[in-house]
């Protein structure tokens, strides 16, 4: 196959020009970074698993009417997506205190929050993705109040749906990060879910034991990093070894 033109290489993925105008190919790498790329490493097989996990979650979200950039998976490491104008925000949802929230506010990690909390970070590596408020976002024109209304509505639906989906396979969705983009169709603009949803940007804990199955295993040198990602895919019933045409549904926990 003819090699595609590379448009961007990020920390976890490479973007190539897609086969049709308005499409992109996302290639999932095994590279892992943490703490704003101060820590770097490789998680063998991560790209394959994240490609598959993100495909699965975006498809399930599409089925409940969440607009996403996902078109189809092309192979083990690549998926075809609609090109969008990325809104430069990391939209974080938290259900249980962990990571920077636990540290900054002195809340014991693992404490269930009184309600789901949405936080925004300005997507800017040079500034180390600083936390921002709605005021900053609208004043600097990164998104309008109308865009933010859509983003909040979509984010809460994604959170409710994914919390239930993961709980059904014995996993607590502690927190996660989403990215959104603008998609124009004729003269209409829609906000759609973009980027990826995977153990790279979710905190996923075993619902019974609290064992971590996400990038914190890499961030905190907990070992068995590959196994954590694999276990998430296994519980969702989508380990690539099962074969594309032989996909099982989620394994329901007793
Ligand atoms: N549908 C899309 N259209 C355009 N850009 C996208 C789309 N989905 C994701 N992106 C962007 O592609 C990049 C994905 O590569 P990644 O390695 O995650 O980069 P980064 O290091 O910037 O996080 C991100 O910058 C993300 O915002
Ligand atoms: Mg990224």
CSV table of N, CA, C and O in Angstrom, one decimal, residues 9 15 20 31 45-46 88 94 96 99 105 119-120 126 129 135 158 179 182 187 190 208 224 229 231 236 250:
chain,number,residue,atom,x,y,z
A,9,UNK,N,3.1,14.2,14.3
A,9,UNK,CA,3.5,13.1,15.2
A,9,UNK,C,3.3,13.6,16.6
A,9,UNK,O,4.0,14.5,17.1
A,15,UNK,N,-0.6,11.1,12.9
A,15,UNK,CA,-1.7,11.4,12.1
A,15,UNK,C,-1.2,11.4,10.6
A,15,UNK,O,-0.2,12.1,10.3
A,20,UNK,N,-9.6,9.8,1.7
A,20,UNK,CA,-10.6,10.8,1.1
A,20,UNK,C,-10.4,12.1,1.8
A,20,UNK,O,-10.0,12.1,2.9
A,31,UNK,N,4.6,4.1,22.3
A,31,UNK,CA,5.3,5.1,23.1
A,31,UNK,C,4.3,5.6,24.2
A,31,UNK,O,3.1,5.8,24.0
A,45,UNK,N,2.7,-3.3,22.8
A,45,UNK,CA,1.4,-3.7,22.4
A,45,UNK,C,0.3,-2.7,22.7
A,45,UNK,O,-0.9,-2.9,22.4
A,46,UNK,N,0.7,-1.6,23.4
A,46,UNK,CA,-0.3,-0.6,23.8
A,46,UNK,C,-1.0,0.0,22.6
A,46,UNK,O,-2.3,0.2,22.7
A,88,UNK,N,-8.8,23.3,21.6
A,88,UNK,CA,-7.6,23.0,22.3
A,88,UNK,C,-7.8,22.8,23.8
A,88,UNK,O,-7.2,23.5,24.6
A,94,UNK,N,-14.3,13.6,36.5
A,94,UNK,CA,-13.8,12.9,37.7
A,94,UNK,C,-15.0,12.4,38.4
A,94,UNK,O,-15.9,13.1,38.7
A,96,UNK,N,-14.2,9.8,41.0
A,96,UNK,CA,-13.6,9.4,42.3
A,96,UNK,C,-12.3,10.2,42.3
A,96,UNK,O,-11.6,10.4,41.3
A,99,UNK,N,-5.1,11.2,41.4
A,99,UNK,CA,-4.1,12.0,40.7
A,99,UNK,C,-4.1,13.5,41.2
A,99,UNK,O,-4.1,13.7,42.4
A,105,UNK,N,-6.1,19.1,46.3
A,105,UNK,CA,-7.1,19.5,47.3
A,105,UNK,C,-7.1,18.7,48.5
A,105,UNK,O,-7.9,18.8,49.4
A,119,UNK,N,-13.4,19.3,34.6
A,119,UNK,CA,-12.3,20.3,34.6
A,119,UNK,C,-11.8,20.5,33.2
A,119,UNK,O,-11.9,19.6,32.4
A,120,UNK,N,-11.3,21.6,32.9
A,120,UNK,CA,-10.7,21.9,31.6
A,120,UNK,C,-9.3,22.3,31.7
A,120,UNK,O,-8.9,23.0,32.7
A,126,UNK,N,3.9,23.2,25.7
A,126,UNK,CA,4.9,24.1,26.2
A,126,UNK,C,4.5,24.7,27.5
A,126,UNK,O,5.4,25.0,28.3
A,129,UNK,N,-0.1,22.0,29.7
A,129,UNK,CA,-1.6,21.9,29.8
A,129,UNK,C,-2.1,22.5,31.1
A,129,UNK,O,-2.7,21.7,31.9
A,135,UNK,N,-14.3,30.9,32.0
A,135,UNK,CA,-14.0,32.3,31.7
A,135,UNK,C,-12.8,32.4,30.7
A,135,UNK,O,-12.8,33.2,29.8
A,158,UNK,N,-21.4,10.8,28.0
A,158,UNK,CA,-20.3,9.9,27.8
A,158,UNK,C,-20.0,9.3,29.2
A,158,UNK,O,-19.8,8.1,29.3
A,179,UNK,N,-11.3,14.8,24.2
A,179,UNK,CA,-11.1,15.9,23.3
A,179,UNK,C,-12.2,16.0,22.3
A,179,UNK,O,-12.7,15.0,21.9
A,182,UNK,N,-14.5,20.5,16.0
A,182,UNK,CA,-15.6,21.0,15.2
A,182,UNK,C,-15.6,20.3,13.8
A,182,UNK,O,-14.5,20.2,13.2
A,187,UNK,N,-23.1,24.1,5.8
A,187,UNK,CA,-22.8,25.3,6.5
A,187,UNK,C,-23.0,25.1,8.0
A,187,UNK,O,-22.9,26.0,8.8
A,190,UNK,N,-20.9,21.0,13.9
A,190,UNK,CA,-21.2,20.1,15.0
A,190,UNK,C,-20.0,19.9,15.8
A,190,UNK,O,-18.9,19.8,15.3
A,208,UNK,N,-13.7,-4.4,42.5
A,208,UNK,CA,-13.6,-5.1,43.9
A,208,UNK,C,-12.4,-4.8,44.6
A,208,UNK,O,-12.4,-4.5,45.8
A,224,UNK,N,3.7,-4.6,35.5
A,224,UNK,CA,2.5,-5.2,34.8
A,224,UNK,C,1.7,-4.2,34.1
A,224,UNK,O,0.4,-4.2,34.1
A,229,UNK,N,-3.5,-3.0,30.5
A,229,UNK,CA,-4.2,-2.7,29.3
A,229,UNK,C,-4.9,-3.9,28.7
A,229,UNK,O,-6.0,-3.8,28.2
A,231,UNK,N,-6.0,-6.5,30.3
A,231,UNK,CA,-7.1,-7.0,31.1
A,231,UNK,C,-8.3,-6.1,30.8
A,231,UNK,O,-9.5,-6.6,30.7
A,236,UNK,N,-13.6,-6.3,28.3
A,236,UNK,CA,-14.6,-5.8,27.3
A,236,UNK,C,-14.9,-6.8,26.2
A,236,UNK,O,-15.8,-6.6,25.4
A,250,UNK,N,-19.3,-7.9,25.9
A,250,UNK,CA,-18.6,-7.8,27.2
A,250,UNK,C,-18.9,-8.9,28.1
A,250,UNK,O,-20.0,-9.6,28.0
